[in-house]
XYZ file of C-alpha atoms in Angstrom:
651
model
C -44.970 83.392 24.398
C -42.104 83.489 26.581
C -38.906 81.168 26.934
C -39.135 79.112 29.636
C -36.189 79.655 32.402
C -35.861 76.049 32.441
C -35.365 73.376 29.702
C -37.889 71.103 30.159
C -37.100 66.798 30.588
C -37.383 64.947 27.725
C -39.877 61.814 27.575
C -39.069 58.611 28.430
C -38.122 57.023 25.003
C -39.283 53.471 24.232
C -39.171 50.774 21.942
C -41.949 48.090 22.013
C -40.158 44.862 21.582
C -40.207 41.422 22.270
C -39.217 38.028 20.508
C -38.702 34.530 20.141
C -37.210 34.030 23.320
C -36.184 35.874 26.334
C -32.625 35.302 25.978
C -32.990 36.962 22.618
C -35.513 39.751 23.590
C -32.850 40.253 26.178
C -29.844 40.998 23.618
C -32.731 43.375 21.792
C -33.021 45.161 24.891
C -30.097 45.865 25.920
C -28.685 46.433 22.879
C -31.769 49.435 22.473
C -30.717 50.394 25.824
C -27.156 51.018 24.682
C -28.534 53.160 21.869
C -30.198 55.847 24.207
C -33.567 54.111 24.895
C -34.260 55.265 28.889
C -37.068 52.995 29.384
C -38.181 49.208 28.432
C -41.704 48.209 26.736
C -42.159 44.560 26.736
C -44.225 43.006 24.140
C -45.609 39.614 25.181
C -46.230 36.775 23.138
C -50.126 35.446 22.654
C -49.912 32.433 24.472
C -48.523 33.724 27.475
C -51.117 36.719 27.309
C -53.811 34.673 27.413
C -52.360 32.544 30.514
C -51.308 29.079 28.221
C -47.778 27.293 28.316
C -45.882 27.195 25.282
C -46.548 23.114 25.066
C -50.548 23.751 25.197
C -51.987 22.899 21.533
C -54.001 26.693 21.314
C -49.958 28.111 21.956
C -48.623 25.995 18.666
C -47.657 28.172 16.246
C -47.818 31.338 18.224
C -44.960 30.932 20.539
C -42.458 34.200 20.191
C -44.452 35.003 17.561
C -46.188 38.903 18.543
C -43.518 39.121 21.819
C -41.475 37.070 23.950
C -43.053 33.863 26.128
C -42.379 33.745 29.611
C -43.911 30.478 31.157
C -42.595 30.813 34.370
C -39.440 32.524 36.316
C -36.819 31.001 34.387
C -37.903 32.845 31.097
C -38.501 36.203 33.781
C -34.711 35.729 34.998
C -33.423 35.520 30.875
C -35.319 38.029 29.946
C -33.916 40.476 32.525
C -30.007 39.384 32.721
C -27.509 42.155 33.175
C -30.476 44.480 33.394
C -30.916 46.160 36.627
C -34.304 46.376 37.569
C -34.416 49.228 40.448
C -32.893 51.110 37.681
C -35.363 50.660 34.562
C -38.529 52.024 34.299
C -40.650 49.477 32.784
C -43.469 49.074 30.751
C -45.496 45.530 30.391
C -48.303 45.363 27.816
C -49.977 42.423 29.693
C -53.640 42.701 30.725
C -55.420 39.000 31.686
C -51.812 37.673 33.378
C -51.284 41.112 34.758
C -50.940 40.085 38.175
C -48.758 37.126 37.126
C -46.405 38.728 35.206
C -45.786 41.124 37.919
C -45.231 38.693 40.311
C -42.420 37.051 38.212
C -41.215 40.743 38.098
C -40.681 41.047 41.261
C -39.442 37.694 42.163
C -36.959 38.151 39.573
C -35.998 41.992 41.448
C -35.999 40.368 44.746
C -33.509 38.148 42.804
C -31.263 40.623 41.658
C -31.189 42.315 45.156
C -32.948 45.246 44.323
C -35.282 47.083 46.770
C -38.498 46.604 45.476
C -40.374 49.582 47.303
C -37.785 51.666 44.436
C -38.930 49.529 41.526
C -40.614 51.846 38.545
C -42.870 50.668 35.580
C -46.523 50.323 34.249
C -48.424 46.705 33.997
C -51.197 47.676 30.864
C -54.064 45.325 33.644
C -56.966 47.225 31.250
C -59.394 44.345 30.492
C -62.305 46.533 29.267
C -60.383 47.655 26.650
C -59.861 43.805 25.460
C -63.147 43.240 25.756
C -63.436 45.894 23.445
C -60.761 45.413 20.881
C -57.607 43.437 21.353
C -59.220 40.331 22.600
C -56.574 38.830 25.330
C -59.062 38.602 28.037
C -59.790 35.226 29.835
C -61.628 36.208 32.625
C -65.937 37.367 32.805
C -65.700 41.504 33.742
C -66.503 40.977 37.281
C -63.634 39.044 38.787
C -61.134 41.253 36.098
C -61.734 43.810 37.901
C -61.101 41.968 41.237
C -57.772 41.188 39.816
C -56.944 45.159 38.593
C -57.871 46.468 41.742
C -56.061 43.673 43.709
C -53.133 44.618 41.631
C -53.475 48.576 42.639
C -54.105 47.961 46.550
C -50.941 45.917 46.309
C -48.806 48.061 44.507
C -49.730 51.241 46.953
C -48.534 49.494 49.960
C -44.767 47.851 48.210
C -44.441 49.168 45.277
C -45.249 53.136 45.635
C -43.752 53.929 42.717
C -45.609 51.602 40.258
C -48.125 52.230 37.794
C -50.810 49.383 38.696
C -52.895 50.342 36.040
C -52.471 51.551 32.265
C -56.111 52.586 30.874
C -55.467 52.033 27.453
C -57.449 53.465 24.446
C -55.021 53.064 22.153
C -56.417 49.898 21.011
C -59.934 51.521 20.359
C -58.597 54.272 18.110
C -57.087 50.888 15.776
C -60.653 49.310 16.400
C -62.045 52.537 14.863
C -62.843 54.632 17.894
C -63.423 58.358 17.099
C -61.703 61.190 18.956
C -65.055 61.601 21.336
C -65.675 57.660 21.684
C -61.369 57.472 22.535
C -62.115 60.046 25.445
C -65.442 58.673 26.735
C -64.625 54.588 26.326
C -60.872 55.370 28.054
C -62.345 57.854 31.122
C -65.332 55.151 31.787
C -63.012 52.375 32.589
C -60.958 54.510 34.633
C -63.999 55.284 36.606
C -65.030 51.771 36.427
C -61.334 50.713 37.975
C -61.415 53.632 40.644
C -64.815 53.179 41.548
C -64.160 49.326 42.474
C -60.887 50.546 44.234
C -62.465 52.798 46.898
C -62.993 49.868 48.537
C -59.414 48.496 49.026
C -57.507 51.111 50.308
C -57.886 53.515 53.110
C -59.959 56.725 52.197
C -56.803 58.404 53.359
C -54.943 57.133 50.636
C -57.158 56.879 47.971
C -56.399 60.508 46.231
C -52.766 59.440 45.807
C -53.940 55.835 44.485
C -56.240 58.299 41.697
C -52.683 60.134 40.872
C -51.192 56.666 40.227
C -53.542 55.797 37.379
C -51.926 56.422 34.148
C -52.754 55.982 30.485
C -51.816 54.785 26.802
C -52.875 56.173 24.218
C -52.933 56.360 20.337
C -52.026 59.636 17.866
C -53.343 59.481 14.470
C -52.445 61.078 11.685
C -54.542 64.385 12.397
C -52.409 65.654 14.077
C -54.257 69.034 15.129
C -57.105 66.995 15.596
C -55.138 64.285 18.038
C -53.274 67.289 20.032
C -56.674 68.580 20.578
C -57.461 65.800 21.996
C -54.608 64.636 24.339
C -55.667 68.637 25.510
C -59.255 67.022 26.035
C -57.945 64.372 28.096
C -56.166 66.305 30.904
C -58.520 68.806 31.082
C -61.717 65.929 31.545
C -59.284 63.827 33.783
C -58.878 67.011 36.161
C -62.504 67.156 36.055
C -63.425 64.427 37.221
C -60.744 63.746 39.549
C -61.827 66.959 41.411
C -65.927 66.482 40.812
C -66.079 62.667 41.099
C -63.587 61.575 43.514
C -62.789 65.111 45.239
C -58.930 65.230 44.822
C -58.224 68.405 45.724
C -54.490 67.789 45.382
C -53.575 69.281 41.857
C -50.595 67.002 41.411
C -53.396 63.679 42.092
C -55.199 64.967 38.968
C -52.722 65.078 36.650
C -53.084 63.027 33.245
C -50.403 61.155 32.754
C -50.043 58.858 29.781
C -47.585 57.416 27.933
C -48.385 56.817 23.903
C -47.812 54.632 21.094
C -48.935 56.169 17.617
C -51.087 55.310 15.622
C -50.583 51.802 13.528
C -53.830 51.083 11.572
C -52.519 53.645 9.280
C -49.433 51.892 8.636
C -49.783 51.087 4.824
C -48.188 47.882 2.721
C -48.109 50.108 0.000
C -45.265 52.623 -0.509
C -44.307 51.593 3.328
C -41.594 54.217 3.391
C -44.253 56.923 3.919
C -44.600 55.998 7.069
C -41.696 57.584 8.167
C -43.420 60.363 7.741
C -46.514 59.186 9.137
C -44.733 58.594 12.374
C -43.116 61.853 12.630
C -46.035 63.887 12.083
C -48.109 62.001 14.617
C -45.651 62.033 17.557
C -46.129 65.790 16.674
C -49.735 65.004 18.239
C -48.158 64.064 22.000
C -45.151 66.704 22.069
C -45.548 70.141 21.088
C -48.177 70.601 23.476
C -45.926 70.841 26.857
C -49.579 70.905 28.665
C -50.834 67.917 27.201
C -47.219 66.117 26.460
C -46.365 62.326 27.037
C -44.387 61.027 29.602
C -43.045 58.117 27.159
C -43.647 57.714 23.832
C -43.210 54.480 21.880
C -43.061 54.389 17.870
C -43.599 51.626 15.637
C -41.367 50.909 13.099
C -41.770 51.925 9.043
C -42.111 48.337 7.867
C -44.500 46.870 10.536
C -47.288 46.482 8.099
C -44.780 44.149 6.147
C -43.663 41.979 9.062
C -41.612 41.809 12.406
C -39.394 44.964 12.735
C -35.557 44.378 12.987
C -33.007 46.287 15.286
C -32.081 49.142 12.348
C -35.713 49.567 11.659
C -36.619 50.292 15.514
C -33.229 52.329 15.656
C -34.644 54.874 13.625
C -37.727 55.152 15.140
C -35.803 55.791 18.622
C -33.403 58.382 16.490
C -37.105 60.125 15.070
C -37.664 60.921 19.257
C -33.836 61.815 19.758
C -33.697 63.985 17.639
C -36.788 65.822 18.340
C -35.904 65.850 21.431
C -32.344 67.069 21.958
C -31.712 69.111 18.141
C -34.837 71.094 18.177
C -35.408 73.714 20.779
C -39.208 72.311 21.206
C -38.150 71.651 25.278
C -37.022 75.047 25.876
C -40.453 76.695 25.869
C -43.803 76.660 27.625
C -46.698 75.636 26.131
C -47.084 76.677 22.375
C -50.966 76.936 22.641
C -52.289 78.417 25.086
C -54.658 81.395 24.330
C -54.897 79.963 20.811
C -58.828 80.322 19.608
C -58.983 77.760 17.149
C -57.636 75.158 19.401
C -59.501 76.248 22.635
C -62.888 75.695 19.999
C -61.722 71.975 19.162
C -60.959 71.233 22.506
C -64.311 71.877 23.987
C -65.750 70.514 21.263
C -64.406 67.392 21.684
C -65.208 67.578 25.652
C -68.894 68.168 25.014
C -68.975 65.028 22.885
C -66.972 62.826 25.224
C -69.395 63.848 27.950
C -72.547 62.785 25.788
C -70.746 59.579 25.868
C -69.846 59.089 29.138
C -73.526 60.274 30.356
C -74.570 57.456 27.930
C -72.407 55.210 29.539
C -73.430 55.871 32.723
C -76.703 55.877 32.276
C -76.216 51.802 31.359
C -74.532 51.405 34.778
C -70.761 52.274 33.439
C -68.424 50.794 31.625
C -69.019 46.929 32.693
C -72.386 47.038 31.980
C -72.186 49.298 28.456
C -69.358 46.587 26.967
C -71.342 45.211 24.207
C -72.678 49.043 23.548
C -69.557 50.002 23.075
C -68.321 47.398 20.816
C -71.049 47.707 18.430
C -70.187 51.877 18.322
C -66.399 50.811 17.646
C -67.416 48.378 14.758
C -69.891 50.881 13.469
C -67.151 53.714 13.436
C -64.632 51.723 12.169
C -67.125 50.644 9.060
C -67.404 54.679 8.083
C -63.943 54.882 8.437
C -63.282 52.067 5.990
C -66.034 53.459 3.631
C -64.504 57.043 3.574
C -61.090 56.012 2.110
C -62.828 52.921 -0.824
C -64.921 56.142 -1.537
C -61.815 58.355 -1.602
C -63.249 61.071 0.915
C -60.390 60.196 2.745
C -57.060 59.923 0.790
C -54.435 57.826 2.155
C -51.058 58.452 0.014
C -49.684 55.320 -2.113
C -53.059 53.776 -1.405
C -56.285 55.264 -3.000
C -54.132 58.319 -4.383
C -50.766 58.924 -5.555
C -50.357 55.048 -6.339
C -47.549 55.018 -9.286
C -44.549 54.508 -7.786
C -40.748 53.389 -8.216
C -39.398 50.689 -6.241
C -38.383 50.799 -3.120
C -34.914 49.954 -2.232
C -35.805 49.064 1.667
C -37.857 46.598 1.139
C -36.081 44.623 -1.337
C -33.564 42.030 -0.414
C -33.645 38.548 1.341
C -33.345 40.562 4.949
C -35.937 43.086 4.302
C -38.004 41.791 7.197
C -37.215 40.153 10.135
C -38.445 36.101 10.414
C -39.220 34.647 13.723
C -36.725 32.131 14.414
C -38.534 28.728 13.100
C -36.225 26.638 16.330
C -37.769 29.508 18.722
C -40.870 27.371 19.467
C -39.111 23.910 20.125
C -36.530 25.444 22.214
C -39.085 27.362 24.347
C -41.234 24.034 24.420
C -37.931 22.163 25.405
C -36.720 24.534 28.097
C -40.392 24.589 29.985
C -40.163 20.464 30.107
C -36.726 21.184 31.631
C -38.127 23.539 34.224
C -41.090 21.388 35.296
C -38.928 18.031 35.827
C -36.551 20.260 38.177
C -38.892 21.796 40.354
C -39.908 20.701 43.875
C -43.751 19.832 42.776
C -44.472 19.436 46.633
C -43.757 23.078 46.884
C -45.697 23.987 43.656
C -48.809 22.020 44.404
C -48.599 24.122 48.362
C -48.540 26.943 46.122
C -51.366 26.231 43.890
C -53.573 25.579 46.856
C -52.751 28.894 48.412
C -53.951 30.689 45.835
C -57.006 29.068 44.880
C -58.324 29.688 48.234
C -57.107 33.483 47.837
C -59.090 33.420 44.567
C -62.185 31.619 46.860
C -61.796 33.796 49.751
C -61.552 37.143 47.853
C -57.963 37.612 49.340
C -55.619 40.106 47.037
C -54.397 37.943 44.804
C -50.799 39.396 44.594
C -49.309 37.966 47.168
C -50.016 34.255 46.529
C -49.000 34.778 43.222
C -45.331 36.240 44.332
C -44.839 33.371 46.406
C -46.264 30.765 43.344
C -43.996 32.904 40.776
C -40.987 31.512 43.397
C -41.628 27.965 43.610
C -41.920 27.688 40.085
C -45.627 27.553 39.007
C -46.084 28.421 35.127
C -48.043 30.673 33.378
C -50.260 28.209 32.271
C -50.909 26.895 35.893
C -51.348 30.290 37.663
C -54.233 31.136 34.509
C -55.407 27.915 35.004
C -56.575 28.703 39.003
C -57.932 31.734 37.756
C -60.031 30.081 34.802
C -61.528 27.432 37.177
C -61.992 30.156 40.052
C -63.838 32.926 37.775
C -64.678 31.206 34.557
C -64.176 32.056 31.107
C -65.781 35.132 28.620
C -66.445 35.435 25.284
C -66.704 39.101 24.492
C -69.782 40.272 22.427
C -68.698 40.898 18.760
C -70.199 43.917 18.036
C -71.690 42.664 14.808
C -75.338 42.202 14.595
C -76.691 39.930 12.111
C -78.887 42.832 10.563
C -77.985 44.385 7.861
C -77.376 47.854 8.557
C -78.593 51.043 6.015
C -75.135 51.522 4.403
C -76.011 49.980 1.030
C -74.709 52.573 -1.253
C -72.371 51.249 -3.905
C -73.632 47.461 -2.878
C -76.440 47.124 -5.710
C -74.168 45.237 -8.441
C -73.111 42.738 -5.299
C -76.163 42.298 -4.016
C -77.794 41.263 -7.307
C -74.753 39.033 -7.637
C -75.826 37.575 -4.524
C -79.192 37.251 -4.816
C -77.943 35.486 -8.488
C -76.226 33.089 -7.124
C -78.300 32.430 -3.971
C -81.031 31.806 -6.808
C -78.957 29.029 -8.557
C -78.214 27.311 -4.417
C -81.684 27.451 -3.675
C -81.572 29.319 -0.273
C -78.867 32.329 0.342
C -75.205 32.382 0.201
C -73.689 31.955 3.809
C -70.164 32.471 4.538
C -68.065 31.516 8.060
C -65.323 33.924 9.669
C -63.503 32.455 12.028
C -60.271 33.885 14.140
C -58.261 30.828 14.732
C -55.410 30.962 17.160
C -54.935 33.019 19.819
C -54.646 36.857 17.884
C -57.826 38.825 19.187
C -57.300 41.695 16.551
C -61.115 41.299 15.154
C -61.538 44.741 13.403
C -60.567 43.167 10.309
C -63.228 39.757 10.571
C -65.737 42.305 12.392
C -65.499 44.614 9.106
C -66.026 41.867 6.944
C -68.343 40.047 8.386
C -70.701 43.531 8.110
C -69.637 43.778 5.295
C -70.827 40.948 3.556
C -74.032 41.018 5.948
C -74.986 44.168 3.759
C -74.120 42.710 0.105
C -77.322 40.169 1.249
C -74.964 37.131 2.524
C -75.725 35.025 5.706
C -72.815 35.357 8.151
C -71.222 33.046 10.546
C -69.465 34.835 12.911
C -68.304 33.481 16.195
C -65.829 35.556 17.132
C -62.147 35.395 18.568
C -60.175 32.310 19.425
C -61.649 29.566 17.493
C -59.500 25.841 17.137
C -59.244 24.938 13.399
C -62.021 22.387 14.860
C -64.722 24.726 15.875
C -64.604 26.326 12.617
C -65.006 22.822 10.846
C -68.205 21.779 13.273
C -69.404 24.872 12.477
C -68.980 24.866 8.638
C -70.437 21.705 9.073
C -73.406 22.480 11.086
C -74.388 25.594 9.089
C -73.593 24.421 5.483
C -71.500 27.456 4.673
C -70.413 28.274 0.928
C -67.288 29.989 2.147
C -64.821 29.773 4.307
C -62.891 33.196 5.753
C -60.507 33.187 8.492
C -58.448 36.227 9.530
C -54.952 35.790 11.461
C -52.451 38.683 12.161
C -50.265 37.269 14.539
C -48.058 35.553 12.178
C -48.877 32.201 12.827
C -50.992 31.467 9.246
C -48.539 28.694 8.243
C -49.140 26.341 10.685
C -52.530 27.169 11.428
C -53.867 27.163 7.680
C -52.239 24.183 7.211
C -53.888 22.557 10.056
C -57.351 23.942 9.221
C -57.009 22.367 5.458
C -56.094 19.222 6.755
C -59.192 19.269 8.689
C -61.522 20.196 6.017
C -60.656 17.633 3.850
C -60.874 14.868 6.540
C -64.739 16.311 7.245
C -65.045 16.120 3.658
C -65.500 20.300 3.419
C -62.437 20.388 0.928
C -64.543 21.395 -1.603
C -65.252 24.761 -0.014
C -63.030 27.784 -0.848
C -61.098 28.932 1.729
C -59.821 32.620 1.787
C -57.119 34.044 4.690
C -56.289 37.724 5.584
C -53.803 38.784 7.364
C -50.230 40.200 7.977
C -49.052 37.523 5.299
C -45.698 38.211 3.171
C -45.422 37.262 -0.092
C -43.454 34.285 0.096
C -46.111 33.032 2.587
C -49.197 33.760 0.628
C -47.239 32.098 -2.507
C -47.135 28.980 -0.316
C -50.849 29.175 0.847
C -52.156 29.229 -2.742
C -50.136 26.185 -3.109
C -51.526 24.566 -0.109
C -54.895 25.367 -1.927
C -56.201 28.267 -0.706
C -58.006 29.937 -3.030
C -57.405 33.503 -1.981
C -55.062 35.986 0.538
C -55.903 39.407 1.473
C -53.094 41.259 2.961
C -53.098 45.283 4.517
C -53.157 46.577 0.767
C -56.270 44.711 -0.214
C -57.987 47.624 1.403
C -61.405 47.947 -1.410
C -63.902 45.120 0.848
C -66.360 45.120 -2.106
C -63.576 43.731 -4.299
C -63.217 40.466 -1.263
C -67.181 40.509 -1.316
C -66.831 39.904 -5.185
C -64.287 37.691 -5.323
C -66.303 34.915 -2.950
C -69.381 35.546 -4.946
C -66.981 34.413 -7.550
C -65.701 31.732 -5.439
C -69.106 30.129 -4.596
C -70.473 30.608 -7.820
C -67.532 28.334 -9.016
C -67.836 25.891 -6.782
């Protein structure tokens, strides 16, 4: 190995934030900025993800919550004050509003004078993916795709420098996804975007639209394993860039990605490890120079506890600092080329990520293959569960290693950040203000023009810039595109057959079957996902899960009102009630839910929540009267099964 005659660029460095408000995701931002962050990562909040106003009754309770809302301009303008756009290079995680928020991104440019041919930044606009995992789609996968593509033809002729597309498969690694399925699920909706794109721009230009494609992705905690991988991904991205789309242009095939690592491992327990944890997987993305990111994002230590604040996302932008600029890491070429071991891995994982993808093909490609794909995600993320309550896999401070002292940093009224309780009123209060002084003649105009661009098959960019300026909301630009395309609900990946993983269920099952006896027909228990959060992995996992111990499930899916799940407690006679929220918003929605019950006369039917849930707030739950909360650390699923065995038997 030989010293390189040049040092190499570091990364882009980024935090992933968002808040409350945009005035005060703002201050966050530029006060990261001022720290030595080079690049911005906003994080959304629900509602305005899945294209609702912060006054609509599926937003209450989420508002600011998971990111910051932005309803319409105004909030765009805040949240970018005193930040010069043609300047920034900007990342937005925002997938089923893609083309909206971009709009209001460049309205808001325009604004600020900037020439927006120089603008630089990423819009996530992977809907496959949410199908898959996240779960902030709105849209069926046919006319997504229309509005991707739109967003990409767009983008090559003013915005050159633009990233129109993200393919993210971060989001499958935290819904389970193995190294090979990662590869596979992340290439096939590239395809599936390209494929649809040929169409919209010149053949000409279509090899440079291919080297605009870029990626997100997720390093876990094997780190070998995860290098090996990102090592996979250039070298099948090159592949088929050359074989499928003939881009002879080396530079066109390039595999760029940017990465956040991996959360799902993020423990309650002992959360100071994950210092650690976060070190040693950003290892994954930057000591291959072959295979390195061109921004990397970290979480923060405590984000299994709650929201991050400023210190705690300071030191994860130190953790890349100092990587970067003490260690000599940049001053060499690649550290593993020629290495047998790895070369072994990588093909390895190549060969398996083809078998997918010629799977996946085979169905007609990634549109077609979305509910095959889901059930291989739930499926993986099921053994993955099983191999650390078995202690195959150890996870420190969790299943081994679990006497411990105190910690110091998470003690103390401050040791979290809380969501501004005002944040939702103001936000409500301030998009009242907005609508009463806008010209509604020129909003209405605006509203027409694009839902005959949405009839007409027009790009869709274009009427959305010029809605973005007379003031249209988020809620009204979604609202064209919901009565244009129609609504989805994903498939949930869980069958309602048990599957053949019964080892270690006998004592559960015969407590089942027990107290099925004593009901006269068999236990059945609801899961519902109330709100607006779309993380499912942990419903999915126990909804399977008590599928095998012998229970009947209810399982519906994402985004159910506290009144869906009631009609359908009501309408299935269920024993138990289940309902998992990670988005923060458990107070109000809980609360809301309870009320319900007990007007439907269902009060007498336990009621168990999981989620992201401090203490404080679970205290307050079990007051409210529910009879159990699961939280990260309640990681054992058998123990949940037993306890609403327990529960019903009870009752």
């Amino acid at each position: 190995m030989t010293q390189t005659t040049q040092k190499s660029r570091p990364w882009l460095f980024r935090t992933y934030a968002g808040h409350s408000t945009a005035a005060a995701s703002n201050e966050l931002y530029r006060g990261n900025l001022a720290k030595g962050q080079t690049g911005l990562s906003v994080a959304f909040d629900l509602p305005t993800q899945t294209g609702y106003d912060s006054d609509h009754e599926l937003a209450a309770g989420e508002v600011g919550k998971v990111g910051v809302p932005v309803s319409h301009l105004g909030d765009m303008r805040a949240l970018f004050a005193d930040i010069p756009l043609d300047q920034m290079n900007t990342s937005m995680t925002i997938n089923a509003t893609a083309p909206w928020l971009l709009a209001l991104y460049i309205a808001v440019a325009e604004e600020q004078g900037a020439d927006v041919s120089a603008l630089q930044g990423t819009v996530q606009n992977d809907l496959i993916k949410e199908y898959l995992s996240r779960g902030t789609y709105i849209c069926p996968p046919k006319p997504s795709l229309r509005m991707i593509t739109d967003v990409a033809a767009y983008t090559r002729e003013h915005l050159p420098k633009w990233n129109p597309m993200n393919v993210c498969s971060y989001h499958l690694q935290e819904a389970g996804a193995t190294p090979e399925e990662e590869l596979a699920f992340a290439l096939a909706t590239a395809t599936a975007v390209l494929d649809d794109l040929k169409g919209k721009v010149p053949t000409e230009a279509f090899p440079a639209m291919v080297g605009r494609i870029s990626f997100f992705v997720n390093a876990g905690i094997r780190f070998v394993t995860e290098m090996c991988k990102m090592r996979a991904f250039t070298e099948l991205w090159d592949e088929i860039c050359a074989e499928r789309y003939g881009v002879e242009d080396p530079k066109f095939r390039r595999f760029r990605y940017g990465v956040q690592v991996n959360s799902l491992g993020l423990t309650e327990q002992q959360p100071e490890n994950n210092v650690y944890r976060i070190l040693i997987e950003m290892l994954a993305v930057t000591l291959s120079k072959n295979a390195r990111a061109r921004a990397v994002q970290l979480p923060a230590w405590n984000e299994a506890l709650g929201l991050p604040r400023p210190f705690d996302q300071q030191w994860s932008l130190r953790m890349q600092q100092i990587m970067a600029y003490e260690t000599d890491l940049l001053e060499y070429g690649d550290l593993f080329d020629g290495n047998l071991v790895v070369d072994a891995k990588v093909e390895a994982l190549k060969d398996g990520a083809r078998a997918e993808l010629a799977q996946i093909d085979a169905m007609g490609g990634a549109n077609e293959a979305i509910a095959y794909m889901k059930g291989r995600l739930v499926e993986s993320n099921a053994a993955r569960i099983r191999a650390i309550e078995s202690g195959e896999t150890t996870v420190v401070g969790v299943n081994k290693f679990t006497t411990s002292e105190e910690s110091p940093l998470t003690t103390g009224e401050d040791a979290i950040m809380v969501a501004d309780p005002a944040a939702e009123a103001d936000q409500i209060s301030r998009l009242h203000a907005w609508k009463e002084a806008r010209d509604d003649t020129s909003v209405q105009a605006a509203l027409a023009a694009l839902r005959a661009a949405a009839k007409s098959g027009e790009n869709l960019m274009g009427p959305s810039i010029a809605a973005a300026k007379a003031g249209v909301t988020t809620g009204e630009w979604a609202g064209v595109v919901r009565a244009a395309f129609g609504e989805y609900r994903a498939p949930t990946g869980v069958s309602q057959n048990p599957s053949n993983r019964t080892e270690g269920l006998d004592e559960i099952r015969a407590e089942v079957d027990r107290v099925s006896d004593q009901l006269g027909r068999r236990m059945k228990v609801l899961i519902g996902k109330p709100g607006l959060d779309g993380h499912s992995n942990g419903a999915e996992q126990i909804a399977s899960r008590a599928r095998d111990c012998g229970m009947e499930i209810v399982y519906g899916g994402i985004r159910m009102t506290p009144s869906e799940i009631i009609s359908s407690a009501q309408d299935e006679e269920v024993h138990v009630i289940g309902v998992s929220i990670l988005s923060g918003s458990h107070i109000p929605l809980v609360e809301q839910l309870l009320k319900d019950m007990i007007e439907a006369g269902l009060g007498h039917i336990p009621l168990v929540v999981g989620g992201i849930i401090p203490e404080d707030d679970a205290s307050r739950l079990r007051a409210l009267g529910v009879a159990r909360v699961y939280t990260p650390k309640d990681f054992e699923l058998n123990k949940i099964m037993g306890d609403m065995v327990t529960l019903v038997d009870a009752a």
